[in-house]
Amino acid sequence: MGFAEELKNQYAEDWDAAVNHPFVDQLLDGSLSDDHLRCYLVQDYQFCDAFTALLGQAVASAPSLPSRLVFAAVLGAFASDENTYFQDCFNELDVPEADRTAPAQGPATRNFDQLMRSTLATRSYPKVLAVLLVAEWLYGDWAARAGEPARWPAHAKHAEWIRLHNNPEYNAWVTWLRDEFDAVEPVDVAERQGVAATFAEAVRLERAFFDAALVPADASV
């Protein structure tokens, strides 16, 4: 068992709760309300800056040119396909410009953004990989629950978010990230524990973010 699988199993309670979250259930069956989707996307979009910077740090700290080129390619795809999805959904859901660029951030959003930025500041390749791996692998796991495209929800606002995290290129990226993470598993005990703690916190915050996505509309009723 590699380092990645070991940590996923170690923090399986939060991992499985996120992958099988009611928010995900509603997204996959197309019953997710526009209010909940709007809240989720507005908050999720706030990670784009820190996530882009984290990918940039991976480019800078990767041990070889082949690895740097993988991250560089992902950066380009992230800046195009995913950003287009956000803007299309913001337009469809009538999200005001202020909520696109500077919304009030919930605690889960602030905490995850802080984790990404604090990890960025360490310049530790294994820790950067830990956050990237959790973010991408966990999303790949929940999107895999959707099965074949014929079973996906009818509306593009739901189906396209699934497609972005359930396609051959994305799956290959997640597999590469796992292999890369396993390859740089720290030998030093203290460093290894630090990477594991970063992984665990990222998993916990993914679950908390899904929890938060279902709160606002319910609370306003």
XYZ file of C-alpha atoms in Angstrom:
221
model
C 0.000 0.000 0.000
C 1.359 3.418 -0.959
C 1.494 6.508 1.247
C -1.581 8.004 -0.435
C -3.794 4.948 0.146
C -2.494 4.633 3.693
C -3.549 8.185 4.544
C -6.889 7.879 2.747
C -7.661 4.785 4.829
C -6.462 6.467 8.002
C -8.884 9.352 7.513
C -11.633 7.309 5.876
C -14.395 8.585 8.159
C -14.156 12.173 6.895
C -13.259 11.047 3.367
C -16.278 8.783 2.998
C -18.586 11.333 4.624
C -17.516 13.914 2.038
C -17.729 11.576 -0.964
C -21.191 10.370 0.104
C -22.408 13.717 1.408
C -26.085 14.722 0.966
C -24.868 17.676 -1.093
C -23.218 15.253 -3.512
C -26.309 13.041 -3.536
C -28.458 15.993 -4.590
C -25.965 17.136 -7.207
C -25.789 13.675 -8.743
C -29.529 13.155 -8.926
C -30.185 16.700 -10.182
C -32.305 17.717 -7.185
C -29.811 20.261 -5.807
C -31.573 23.600 -5.473
C -30.291 26.683 -7.239
C -29.878 28.396 -3.869
C -27.570 25.667 -2.605
C -25.668 25.432 -5.880
C -25.255 29.219 -5.989
C -23.905 29.317 -2.441
C -21.534 26.430 -3.102
C -20.144 27.853 -6.329
C -19.719 31.372 -4.964
C -17.717 30.000 -2.036
C -15.789 27.464 -4.127
C -14.748 30.135 -6.611
C -12.920 31.917 -3.804
C -10.382 29.076 -3.789
C -9.278 29.733 -7.357
C -6.561 32.207 -6.423
C -4.981 30.078 -3.702
C -5.365 26.883 -5.735
C -3.676 28.470 -8.747
C -0.843 29.656 -6.510
C -0.544 26.162 -5.035
C -0.201 24.688 -8.529
C 2.424 27.328 -9.252
C 4.339 26.311 -6.136
C 4.174 22.714 -7.305
C 5.753 23.814 -10.587
C 8.498 25.602 -8.645
C 9.225 22.837 -6.128
C 8.796 19.725 -8.297
C 12.010 17.674 -8.521
C 12.128 17.326 -12.307
C 11.081 18.958 -15.570
C 8.571 16.205 -16.459
C 6.733 16.839 -13.184
C 6.832 20.603 -13.688
C 5.309 20.211 -17.136
C 2.403 18.164 -15.773
C 1.524 20.901 -13.301
C 1.952 23.576 -15.957
C -0.505 21.768 -18.228
C -3.037 21.439 -15.404
C -2.688 25.139 -14.668
C -3.676 25.943 -18.224
C -6.692 23.632 -18.149
C -7.810 24.979 -14.778
C -7.703 28.535 -16.084
C -9.893 27.682 -19.060
C -12.465 24.885 -18.641
C -13.193 25.288 -14.945
C -13.306 29.066 -15.008
C -15.698 28.938 -17.968
C -18.018 26.660 -15.998
C -18.082 29.066 -13.069
C -18.836 32.077 -15.240
C -21.570 30.265 -17.160
C -23.239 29.147 -13.942
C -22.902 32.570 -12.340
C -24.696 34.036 -15.338
C -27.428 31.388 -15.289
C -27.943 31.733 -11.532
C -27.896 35.553 -11.601
C -24.952 35.860 -9.233
C -24.140 39.562 -8.671
C -20.651 40.756 -9.558
C -19.876 41.482 -5.901
C -20.591 37.854 -4.990
C -18.321 36.647 -7.774
C -15.333 38.735 -6.784
C -15.585 39.506 -3.060
C -18.398 37.668 -1.257
C -18.624 37.199 2.478
C -16.705 33.999 3.102
C -18.024 31.331 5.434
C -15.764 29.751 8.085
C -15.200 26.606 6.025
C -14.097 28.698 3.040
C -11.756 30.839 5.111
C -10.233 27.807 6.812
C -9.604 25.958 3.562
C -8.143 29.051 1.929
C -5.884 29.489 4.950
C -4.730 25.867 4.714
C -3.809 26.301 1.053
C -1.944 29.538 1.696
C -0.100 28.252 4.764
C 0.905 25.133 2.821
C 2.041 27.334 -0.051
C 4.256 29.267 2.360
C 6.057 26.100 3.507
C 7.376 25.466 -0.029
C 7.273 21.802 0.925
C 6.614 19.711 -2.177
C 5.085 16.783 -0.219
C 2.744 19.110 1.706
C 1.716 20.950 -1.457
C 1.009 17.583 -3.049
C -1.004 16.506 -0.002
C -3.467 19.393 -0.380
C -3.671 19.058 -4.157
C -4.143 15.307 -3.926
C -6.984 15.515 -1.420
C -8.769 18.213 -3.405
C -8.520 16.345 -6.700
C -8.800 12.725 -5.560
C -11.780 13.269 -3.280
C -13.619 15.121 -6.051
C -12.776 12.332 -8.447
C -14.219 9.818 -5.996
C -17.554 11.581 -5.582
C -17.820 12.273 -9.318
C -17.174 8.595 -10.058
C -20.416 7.845 -8.248
C -22.252 9.432 -11.181
C -21.422 6.459 -13.416
C -21.827 6.762 -17.162
C -22.862 10.124 -18.712
C -26.253 8.714 -19.669
C -27.073 8.602 -15.961
C -26.027 12.173 -15.246
C -28.595 14.884 -14.421
C -30.140 16.726 -17.336
C -29.131 20.290 -16.453
C -25.658 21.435 -17.501
C -25.173 23.286 -14.209
C -25.091 19.862 -12.512
C -23.761 17.611 -15.265
C -20.848 19.835 -16.277
C -19.503 19.941 -12.716
C -19.553 16.141 -12.773
C -17.839 16.030 -16.173
C -15.037 18.296 -15.019
C -14.201 15.727 -12.327
C -15.124 12.527 -14.173
C -13.316 12.181 -17.484
C -10.237 10.258 -18.692
C -7.892 13.251 -18.463
C -8.968 14.113 -14.937
C -8.720 10.496 -13.789
C -5.216 10.233 -15.251
C -4.234 13.435 -13.410
C -5.445 12.032 -10.090
C -3.560 8.772 -10.680
C -0.415 10.735 -11.510
C -0.808 12.818 -8.343
C -1.099 9.686 -6.211
C 2.009 8.181 -7.786
C 3.928 11.438 -7.364
C 2.844 11.701 -3.726
C 3.931 8.119 -3.050
C 7.276 8.787 -4.713
C 8.133 11.677 -2.359
C 6.960 10.037 0.880
C 9.229 11.542 3.534
C 11.695 9.274 5.305
C 12.068 11.601 8.279
C 9.415 10.743 10.887
C 8.612 14.317 11.867
C 8.307 15.448 8.247
C 6.108 12.465 7.443
C 3.823 13.305 10.353
C 3.605 16.893 9.137
C 2.544 15.792 5.670
C -0.013 13.397 7.159
C -1.433 16.199 9.312
C -1.780 18.415 6.240
C -3.572 15.607 4.388
C -5.905 15.017 7.350
C -6.804 18.692 7.670
C -7.564 18.944 3.960
C -9.926 15.969 4.190
C -11.637 17.410 7.253
C -12.138 20.752 5.529
C -13.531 19.148 2.372
C -16.224 17.554 4.514
C -16.864 20.824 6.343
C -17.179 22.672 3.037
C -19.925 20.326 1.845
C -21.638 20.686 5.225
C -21.600 24.462 4.840
C -23.008 24.314 1.306
C -26.343 23.018 2.587
C -26.706 25.438 5.491
C -27.556 28.926 4.075
C -30.731 28.151 2.176
C -32.007 25.951 4.990
C -31.203 28.615 7.568
C -33.063 31.292 5.618
C -36.332 29.363 5.552
